[in-house]
Coordinates of C-alpha atoms in Angstrom, one line a residue:
M25 CA 18.2 -21.9 -4.4
S26 CA 18.9 -21.5 -0.7
N27 CA 20.0 -18.5 1.3
S28 CA 23.5 -19.9 1.3
T29 CA 24.0 -18.5 -2.2
L30 CA 23.4 -15.0 -1.0
P31 CA 26.1 -12.7 0.5
T32 CA 26.7 -12.7 4.2
L33 CA 24.7 -9.8 5.9
P34 CA 26.1 -7.2 8.3
V35 CA 25.7 -8.1 12.0
S36 CA 22.4 -6.9 13.3
D37 CA 23.4 -6.7 16.9
G38 CA 25.8 -3.8 16.5
P39 CA 23.7 -0.7 17.1
E40 CA 26.8 1.4 17.8
V41 CA 28.2 0.7 14.3
A42 CA 24.8 1.3 12.7
A43 CA 24.5 4.7 14.6
R44 CA 28.0 5.7 13.4
L45 CA 27.2 4.7 9.8
R46 CA 23.9 6.6 10.0
D47 CA 25.6 9.8 11.2
A48 CA 28.1 9.5 8.3
L49 CA 25.4 9.0 5.7
L50 CA 23.4 12.0 7.0
G51 CA 26.6 14.1 7.2
A52 CA 27.2 13.5 3.5
S53 CA 23.5 14.3 2.6
F54 CA 22.9 10.7 1.6
T55 CA 19.1 11.3 1.9
A56 CA 16.1 11.2 -0.4
D57 CA 16.3 15.0 -0.8
G58 CA 20.1 14.9 -1.3
L59 CA 19.8 12.2 -4.0
L60 CA 17.2 14.2 -5.9
D61 CA 19.5 17.3 -5.7
L62 CA 22.5 15.4 -6.9
L63 CA 21.0 13.2 -9.6
G64 CA 18.2 15.5 -10.9
A65 CA 14.6 14.4 -11.5
P66 CA 15.2 12.3 -14.7
A67 CA 18.0 10.2 -13.3
Y68 CA 16.2 9.9 -9.9
A69 CA 13.0 8.7 -11.7
A70 CA 15.1 6.3 -13.8
L71 CA 16.2 4.5 -10.7
A72 CA 12.6 3.5 -9.9
R73 CA 12.5 2.0 -13.4
S74 CA 15.6 -0.1 -12.6
E75 CA 17.7 2.0 -15.0
T76 CA 21.0 2.9 -13.4
V77 CA 23.0 4.5 -16.3
P78 CA 21.8 8.1 -15.8
A79 CA 22.7 7.8 -12.1
L80 CA 26.1 6.4 -12.9
R81 CA 26.7 9.3 -15.3
A82 CA 25.7 11.8 -12.5
T83 CA 28.1 10.4 -10.0
R84 CA 31.4 10.5 -11.9
G85 CA 32.9 12.9 -9.4
D86 CA 34.5 12.2 -6.0
T87 CA 32.3 14.1 -3.6
P88 CA 31.2 12.2 -0.4
L89 CA 27.6 11.9 -1.7
E90 CA 28.7 10.6 -5.1
T91 CA 30.9 8.1 -3.4
L92 CA 28.0 6.8 -1.2
V93 CA 25.6 6.6 -4.1
R94 CA 28.0 4.5 -6.2
L95 CA 28.8 2.3 -3.2
F96 CA 25.4 1.6 -1.6
L97 CA 22.9 2.3 -4.3
L98 CA 24.7 1.4 -7.6
Q99 CA 26.9 -1.4 -6.1
Q100 CA 30.1 -0.1 -7.6
P101 CA 33.5 -0.9 -6.0
V102 CA 35.1 2.3 -4.6
P103 CA 38.7 3.0 -3.6
H104 CA 39.3 2.3 0.1
A105 CA 41.0 5.7 0.6
R106 CA 38.0 7.6 -0.9
V107 CA 35.5 5.7 1.4
A108 CA 37.7 6.3 4.4
D109 CA 37.2 10.0 4.0
V110 CA 33.4 9.5 4.4
L111 CA 32.7 6.4 6.5
P112 CA 34.2 4.6 9.5
V113 CA 35.7 2.0 7.2
A114 CA 37.3 -0.2 9.7
A115 CA 34.1 -0.6 11.8
C116 CA 32.0 -1.1 8.6
L117 CA 34.4 -3.8 7.4
E118 CA 34.4 -5.6 10.7
S119 CA 30.7 -5.6 11.1
G120 CA 30.1 -6.6 7.5
W121 CA 28.5 -3.5 5.9
L122 CA 31.5 -3.4 3.6
T123 CA 33.8 -6.0 2.1
S124 CA 37.3 -5.7 0.6
V125 CA 37.6 -6.4 -3.1
G126 CA 40.4 -6.1 -5.6
G127 CA 43.1 -5.2 -3.1
D128 CA 42.5 -1.5 -2.6
E129 CA 38.7 -1.2 -3.1
V130 CA 35.7 -1.9 -1.0
A131 CA 32.1 -2.8 -1.9
A132 CA 28.8 -2.8 -0.1
T133 CA 27.3 -6.1 1.1
V134 CA 23.8 -4.8 1.0
D135 CA 21.8 -2.1 -0.8
V136 CA 21.0 1.0 1.3
R137 CA 18.4 3.3 -0.1
P138 CA 17.5 6.7 1.4
Y139 CA 13.8 6.9 2.1
G140 CA 11.9 10.0 3.3
G141 CA 9.5 9.4 6.2
P142 CA 6.1 11.0 6.3
G143 CA 7.2 13.4 9.0
G144 CA 10.4 14.4 7.2
E145 CA 12.5 11.7 8.8
D146 CA 15.6 10.5 7.0
W147 CA 15.3 6.7 6.9
F148 CA 17.3 4.0 5.1
I149 CA 15.9 0.8 3.7
V150 CA 18.3 -2.1 3.6
S151 CA 17.9 -4.9 1.0
D152 CA 19.8 -7.5 -0.9
L153 CA 22.2 -6.3 -3.6
G154 CA 20.5 -5.4 -6.8
C155 CA 17.1 -5.0 -5.1
A156 CA 17.0 -1.4 -3.8
V157 CA 16.6 0.2 -7.2
G158 CA 13.1 -0.3 -8.6
G159 CA 12.3 -3.4 -6.6
A160 CA 13.4 -6.7 -8.1
G161 CA 12.5 -5.9 -11.7
G162 CA 14.4 -8.9 -13.0
I163 CA 17.7 -7.0 -12.3
G164 CA 18.5 -8.5 -8.9
S165 CA 19.2 -11.9 -7.6
R166 CA 16.6 -14.6 -8.3
D167 CA 17.6 -16.6 -5.3
E168 CA 14.4 -17.7 -3.5
G169 CA 15.4 -16.0 -0.2
V170 CA 16.2 -12.6 -1.8
V171 CA 14.9 -9.6 0.2
L172 CA 13.6 -6.6 -1.9
G173 CA 13.8 -3.0 -1.1
V174 CA 11.3 -0.2 -1.7
G175 CA 8.7 -0.8 -4.4
G176 CA 5.4 0.6 -5.6
A177 CA 3.4 -2.0 -3.5
S178 CA 5.2 -1.2 -0.3
T179 CA 4.8 2.6 -0.6
T180 CA 1.1 2.1 -1.6
L181 CA 0.4 0.1 1.6
A182 CA 2.3 2.6 3.7
G183 CA 0.2 5.4 2.2
I184 CA -3.2 3.8 2.8
T185 CA -2.4 2.7 6.4
V186 CA -4.3 4.4 9.2
R187 CA -1.8 6.3 11.3
T188 CA -3.4 6.8 14.7
P189 CA -1.4 6.2 17.9
V190 CA -1.7 2.6 19.0
A191 CA -0.3 0.2 21.6
A192 CA 0.5 -2.7 19.4
A193 CA 1.1 -3.2 15.6
L194 CA 1.8 -6.3 13.6
D195 CA 3.6 -6.4 10.3
L196 CA 3.1 -9.8 8.6
G197 CA 5.7 -10.7 6.0
T198 CA 7.9 -7.7 6.9
G199 CA 10.5 -8.2 4.1
S200 CA 13.0 -5.3 4.4
G201 CA 11.0 -3.8 7.3
I202 CA 9.3 -0.8 5.5
Q203 CA 5.9 -1.2 7.2
A204 CA 7.5 -1.9 10.6
L205 CA 9.5 1.3 10.2
H206 CA 6.4 3.3 9.5
A207 CA 4.5 1.6 12.4
A208 CA 7.3 2.5 14.8
R209 CA 6.3 6.1 14.5
H210 CA 2.9 5.6 16.1
A211 CA 2.9 2.2 17.8
T212 CA 4.3 1.6 21.2
R213 CA 5.2 -2.0 20.3
V214 CA 5.8 -3.4 16.8
T215 CA 5.9 -7.1 16.0
A216 CA 7.2 -8.2 12.6
T217 CA 7.1 -11.7 11.2
D218 CA 8.5 -13.3 8.1
L219 CA 9.0 -16.9 6.8
N220 CA 12.4 -15.9 5.6
P221 CA 14.9 -15.5 8.4
R222 CA 17.1 -13.3 6.1
A223 CA 14.2 -10.8 5.9
L224 CA 14.0 -10.5 9.7
H225 CA 17.8 -9.9 9.8
I226 CA 17.5 -7.2 7.2
T227 CA 14.5 -5.6 9.0
A228 CA 16.7 -5.3 12.1
L229 CA 19.3 -3.5 10.0
T230 CA 16.7 -1.2 8.4
L231 CA 15.3 -0.2 11.8
A232 CA 18.8 0.3 13.3
L233 CA 20.2 2.3 10.4
S234 CA 17.0 4.5 10.4
G235 CA 17.4 5.3 14.1
A236 CA 14.0 3.5 14.9
P237 CA 13.3 1.3 18.0
A238 CA 13.9 -2.4 17.6
A239 CA 10.9 -4.6 16.7
D240 CA 9.9 -8.0 18.1
L241 CA 11.0 -10.1 15.2
R242 CA 9.5 -13.6 14.8
E243 CA 10.1 -16.3 12.1
G244 CA 7.2 -18.1 10.6
S245 CA 4.5 -17.9 8.0
L246 CA 1.8 -15.3 8.4
F247 CA 0.0 -15.6 11.8
E248 CA 1.9 -18.8 12.8
P249 CA 4.4 -16.9 15.1
V250 CA 1.6 -15.0 16.8
R251 CA 0.4 -16.5 20.1
D252 CA -3.3 -17.4 20.5
D253 CA -3.8 -14.7 23.2
E254 CA -2.1 -11.9 21.3
T255 CA -4.2 -9.2 19.6
Y256 CA -3.3 -5.9 17.9
D257 CA -4.6 -2.5 17.2
L258 CA -3.1 -2.5 13.7
I259 CA -2.2 -5.3 11.3
V260 CA -0.5 -4.6 8.0
S261 CA 0.8 -6.9 5.3
N262 CA 2.2 -6.7 1.8
P263 CA 2.1 -10.5 1.5
P264 CA 3.5 -12.7 -1.3
F265 CA 0.2 -12.4 -3.1
V266 CA 1.2 -13.4 -6.6
I267 CA -1.0 -16.2 -8.0
S268 CA 1.4 -18.6 -9.6
P269 CA 1.7 -22.3 -10.5
G270 CA 4.5 -22.7 -7.9
A271 CA 6.4 -21.0 -5.1
R272 CA 9.7 -20.2 -6.8
L273 CA 10.3 -16.8 -5.2
T274 CA 9.7 -16.4 -1.5
Y275 CA 9.3 -12.6 -1.8
R276 CA 6.3 -12.8 -4.1
D277 CA 4.8 -16.4 -4.5
G278 CA 2.5 -17.4 -1.6
G279 CA 2.8 -21.2 -2.2
M280 CA -0.9 -21.8 -1.7
G281 CA -3.3 -22.6 -4.5
G282 CA -4.9 -19.6 -6.4
D283 CA -5.7 -16.7 -4.0
D284 CA -6.0 -18.9 -0.9
L285 CA -3.1 -17.1 0.8
C286 CA -4.8 -13.7 0.6
R287 CA -8.1 -15.2 1.6
S288 CA -6.6 -17.0 4.6
L289 CA -4.8 -13.8 5.7
V290 CA -8.0 -11.8 5.6
Q291 CA -10.1 -14.4 7.3
E292 CA -7.7 -15.0 10.1
A293 CA -7.1 -11.3 10.8
G294 CA -10.5 -10.9 12.5
D295 CA -9.5 -12.9 15.6
R296 CA -6.3 -11.0 15.9
L297 CA -7.8 -7.5 16.0
R298 CA -8.7 -5.5 19.1
E299 CA -12.0 -3.7 19.1
G300 CA -11.7 -0.7 16.8
G301 CA -8.5 -2.1 15.3
F302 CA -7.6 -2.0 11.6
A303 CA -6.1 -4.7 9.4
Q304 CA -4.8 -3.5 6.0
F305 CA -3.5 -5.6 3.1
L306 CA -2.5 -5.5 -0.5
A307 CA -3.9 -8.6 -2.3
N308 CA -4.6 -10.3 -5.6
W309 CA -7.9 -12.2 -6.2
Q310 CA -9.2 -14.4 -8.9
H311 CA -12.0 -13.5 -11.3
V312 CA -13.6 -16.9 -11.9
E313 CA -16.0 -17.8 -14.6
G314 CA -19.6 -17.8 -13.4
E315 CA -18.8 -16.0 -10.2
D316 CA -19.1 -12.3 -9.1
W317 CA -15.7 -11.2 -8.0
Q318 CA -17.3 -8.9 -5.4
D319 CA -19.2 -11.8 -3.9
R320 CA -15.9 -13.7 -3.7
L321 CA -14.3 -10.9 -1.7
R322 CA -17.3 -10.4 0.6
S323 CA -17.0 -14.1 1.6
W324 CA -13.5 -13.4 2.8
V325 CA -14.5 -10.8 5.4
P326 CA -14.4 -12.3 9.0
R327 CA -17.3 -12.0 11.4
G328 CA -17.4 -8.9 13.5
C329 CA -15.5 -6.7 11.0
D330 CA -16.5 -3.9 8.7
A331 CA -14.6 -3.9 5.4
W332 CA -13.6 -1.6 2.6
I333 CA -12.2 -3.4 -0.4
V334 CA -11.0 -1.4 -3.4
Q335 CA -10.0 -3.1 -6.7
R336 CA -7.4 -0.8 -8.4
E337 CA -6.5 -2.9 -11.4
V338 CA -7.6 -6.0 -13.4
Q339 CA -5.4 -7.9 -15.8
D340 CA -6.4 -10.8 -18.0
V341 CA -4.5 -14.0 -17.4
T342 CA -2.0 -13.5 -20.2
Q343 CA -1.1 -10.0 -19.0
Y344 CA -0.7 -11.2 -15.5
A345 CA 1.5 -14.1 -16.4
E346 CA 3.8 -11.9 -18.5
L347 CA 4.1 -9.3 -15.8
W348 CA 5.4 -11.8 -13.2
L349 CA 7.5 -13.8 -15.6
R350 CA 9.2 -10.5 -16.5
D351 CA 9.5 -9.6 -12.8
A352 CA 11.7 -12.7 -12.4
G353 CA 13.7 -12.0 -15.5
D354 CA 12.5 -15.2 -17.2
H355 CA 12.0 -13.3 -20.5
R356 CA 15.7 -12.8 -20.8
G357 CA 16.6 -16.5 -20.5
D358 CA 16.1 -19.5 -22.7
T359 CA 13.1 -18.9 -25.0
T360 CA 11.9 -22.5 -24.7
A361 CA 12.1 -22.4 -20.9
Y362 CA 10.2 -19.1 -20.9
E363 CA 7.4 -20.5 -23.1
A364 CA 7.1 -23.6 -20.9
L365 CA 6.8 -21.4 -17.8
Y366 CA 4.2 -19.2 -19.6
D367 CA 2.3 -22.3 -20.6
A368 CA 2.3 -23.6 -17.0
W369 CA 0.8 -20.4 -15.7
L370 CA -2.0 -20.6 -18.3
D371 CA -2.6 -24.2 -17.5
E372 CA -3.1 -23.3 -13.9
F373 CA -5.5 -20.5 -14.6
E374 CA -7.5 -22.7 -17.1
A375 CA -7.8 -25.5 -14.5
R376 CA -9.2 -23.0 -12.0
K377 CA -11.5 -21.3 -14.6
V378 CA -9.7 -18.0 -13.8
K379 CA -10.3 -15.4 -16.6
A380 CA -8.6 -12.4 -14.9
V381 CA -6.8 -11.3 -11.7
G382 CA -7.7 -8.3 -9.6
F383 CA -5.3 -6.2 -7.5
G384 CA -6.2 -3.8 -4.7
W385 CA -6.5 -2.9 -1.1
I386 CA -8.4 -4.6 1.7
T387 CA -9.1 -2.8 5.0
L388 CA -10.9 -4.5 7.9
R389 CA -12.0 -2.8 11.1
R390 CA -13.1 -4.8 14.1
T391 CA -16.5 -3.5 15.4
G392 CA -18.4 -6.5 16.6
S393 CA -21.5 -5.0 14.9
E394 CA -24.4 -7.4 14.3
V395 CA -24.8 -6.0 10.8
P396 CA -21.3 -5.4 9.3
S397 CA -20.7 -2.8 6.6
I398 CA -18.9 -4.3 3.6
T399 CA -18.0 -2.0 0.7
V400 CA -16.5 -3.7 -2.4
E401 CA -15.8 -1.3 -5.3
E402 CA -13.8 -0.8 -8.4
W403 CA -11.8 2.4 -8.4
P404 CA -9.0 2.4 -11.1
H405 CA -8.8 6.2 -11.1
P406 CA -6.0 8.4 -9.7
V407 CA -6.1 9.1 -6.0
E408 CA -4.1 11.4 -3.7
Q409 CA -1.7 9.6 -1.4
P410 CA -1.3 9.3 1.6
L411 CA -4.9 8.0 2.1
G412 CA -4.6 6.8 5.7
D413 CA -6.9 9.6 7.0
T414 CA -9.3 9.0 4.2
V415 CA -9.6 5.4 5.2
R416 CA -10.1 6.2 8.8
V417 CA -12.8 8.8 8.1
H418 CA -14.5 6.3 5.8
F419 CA -15.1 4.0 8.8
D420 CA -16.2 7.0 10.9
R421 CA -18.8 7.7 8.4
V422 CA -19.9 4.1 8.4
D423 CA -20.5 4.3 12.2
Y424 CA -22.4 7.6 11.7
L425 CA -24.7 6.2 9.1
R426 CA -25.3 3.0 11.0
A427 CA -26.4 5.1 14.0
H428 CA -28.7 7.5 12.1
D429 CA -32.0 6.4 10.5
D430 CA -33.7 8.7 7.9
A431 CA -35.4 10.8 10.6
A432 CA -32.1 11.3 12.4
L433 CA -30.4 12.3 9.1
L434 CA -33.1 15.0 8.4
A435 CA -32.5 16.4 11.9
A436 CA -28.7 16.5 11.4
H437 CA -26.5 19.3 10.2
F438 CA -23.9 18.8 7.4
R439 CA -21.3 20.8 5.6
L440 CA -19.8 20.4 2.1
A441 CA -16.4 18.8 2.3
A442 CA -13.3 20.8 1.3
E443 CA -12.3 21.1 -2.3
V444 CA -15.5 19.7 -3.8
I445 CA -16.6 21.4 -7.1
Q446 CA -19.8 21.2 -9.1
E447 CA -19.8 20.4 -12.9
Q448 CA -22.8 20.9 -15.1
V449 CA -23.0 18.6 -18.1
G450 CA -25.3 19.3 -21.0
L451 CA -25.5 20.4 -24.6
P452 CA -24.2 23.9 -25.4
G453 CA -26.9 26.5 -25.2
A454 CA -29.3 24.3 -23.3
E455 CA -31.3 26.1 -20.6
D456 CA -30.8 23.3 -18.0
P457 CA -28.0 20.8 -17.6
E458 CA -28.6 17.1 -18.4
H459 CA -27.0 16.2 -15.1
V460 CA -24.8 17.7 -12.3
V461 CA -21.6 16.1 -11.1
L462 CA -20.0 16.7 -7.7
R463 CA -16.2 16.1 -7.9
Q464 CA -13.6 15.8 -5.1
H465 CA -10.1 17.1 -5.5
R466 CA -8.7 15.3 -2.5
G467 CA -8.4 11.8 -1.2
M468 CA -10.2 9.3 -3.5
R469 CA -11.1 12.1 -5.9
R470 CA -14.5 10.7 -6.4
A471 CA -17.2 12.0 -8.7
T472 CA -20.9 11.4 -8.4
K473 CA -24.0 12.4 -10.3
V474 CA -26.7 14.2 -8.4
D475 CA -30.1 15.6 -9.3
T476 CA -30.9 19.3 -9.1
V477 CA -32.3 18.9 -5.5
G478 CA -29.1 17.0 -4.5
A479 CA -26.9 19.7 -6.0
G480 CA -28.9 22.5 -4.4
F481 CA -28.8 20.7 -1.1
A482 CA -25.0 20.1 -1.1
G483 CA -24.4 23.7 -2.2
V484 CA -26.1 25.3 0.8
C485 CA -24.8 22.8 3.5
D486 CA -22.6 25.0 5.8
G487 CA -23.6 23.4 9.1
T488 CA -26.1 26.1 10.1
L489 CA -29.4 24.5 9.1
S490 CA -30.6 21.0 9.6
A491 CA -31.1 18.8 6.5
G492 CA -34.8 18.9 6.9
R493 CA -35.0 22.7 7.1
I494 CA -32.9 22.9 3.9
L495 CA -35.2 20.5 2.1
D496 CA -38.3 22.4 3.2
A497 CA -36.7 25.6 1.7
I498 CA -35.9 23.8 -1.6
A499 CA -39.4 22.4 -1.8
Q500 CA -40.9 25.9 -1.5
L501 CA -38.5 27.1 -4.1
V502 CA -39.2 24.4 -6.7
G503 CA -42.9 24.0 -5.8
E504 CA -42.7 20.5 -4.6
D505 CA -44.5 18.8 -1.7
P506 CA -42.1 19.1 1.3
V507 CA -43.3 15.8 2.8
L508 CA -42.5 13.9 -0.5
L509 CA -39.2 15.6 -0.8
R510 CA -38.2 14.7 2.8
D511 CA -39.3 11.1 2.0
R512 CA -37.2 10.6 -1.1
T513 CA -34.0 12.6 -0.3
P514 CA -32.4 10.8 2.6
A515 CA -31.1 8.0 0.3
Q516 CA -29.2 10.7 -1.7
I517 CA -27.9 12.3 1.5
R518 CA -26.8 9.0 2.8
L519 CA -24.8 8.3 -0.4
L520 CA -23.2 11.8 -0.3
V521 CA -22.1 11.2 3.3
E522 CA -20.9 7.7 2.6
Q523 CA -18.7 8.9 -0.3
G524 CA -17.3 11.9 1.7
F525 CA -19.0 14.8 -0.1
L526 CA -20.9 15.8 3.0
E527 CA -19.5 15.9 6.5
P528 CA -21.7 15.6 9.6
V529 CA -21.4 18.7 11.9
G530 CA -21.5 18.2 15.7

């Protein structure tokens, strides 16, 4: 289907109306906190699962906030007179935020979802009708040009993005403008691109309604709208990464074969980054028979860039096909058509010898180093968002370790990172533990096994003594040759620094 089947959008060049609407929304406490207070945690959580009945039950009254929730979030027609008490109705009708229905009622033309910014800002994410609650989830329009609202992927990317002040940021495939909105907090200039012109229009609405500066909006696929001489300090993208046998849905299907879209995006980002700049993506990648998936991803990393790639989830091809067929609502249609689509997905995977699909985060940092650092790992365990500082510090540690050989490490001072605990694992009653585990309670929440020397070393690291002096003391305590201990321990120190258990001092 084309965009012509979708409702007409509000005008995006009316900042005065957007500002008046924003003031009215805030005045009625139509915010993330206000929603939670009104609906209660269960109904609020149900919205994220695309379930609206609890919220409808919680908004049966006629308070201004209940009226706005039913109008903008639940897409219910509301009597004109009731809305007139809350919003500048005439201006909203004229500019297209509202439309008249059924004689004496009005309805919203777009979804508007309150969204709390990381600094306590009250933002509003605009999307197509039926797409603000729980993403698409098969409940909204299946038109190919549909623009989704806030989903798990978009909040994940926003959480892992490095948030240092920068001059120029680029949001590729901006959708409803969530990443551009976040970037506007710390970037002097924000450029947002999208293949779908409707998405650019909605991004402009999101920024205006959230009180954020306008972005430079450009139509085109991925890097196509970016000039050859343009570079950025930050590039972010939640691209249409779904690996499918066709490009039915613009918001999710990349239209390239297999994982070529994600590969191209990563490979082309290197030339667009300024020195020290970050590029951060969500992506899917194929697990191909006879190929190491980690090697596949290492081959994507452009020259002159360090990389940290984290696989968060793996699904076999049947699980993956079912997930995305359900996302489009195909499971609720004709059974024969659903089975034919399912079969087509499996045919595509079989032809490409794909046995599973991975999902995760890819972060690049432009360094120009002759010997890049490329970390590819699987980490399906819970983490603590936001992780932007954790990502930034990971690359700081990469720089530190690259600049320090073993002798320099032994001369350096370290301290144990905050909220690291030690666990001893062994049989009950045993005199000594079988092994010792260090565990983080922040950030990536890693756990790593260490030997007794490593545990003792980490435990006394407070920044006062050099690593070498600490090892000499441990050697004397355990009766070991200090030269041998100094020789074999730097590898363990290097690992503890790399994983964030130890922090360099000075």
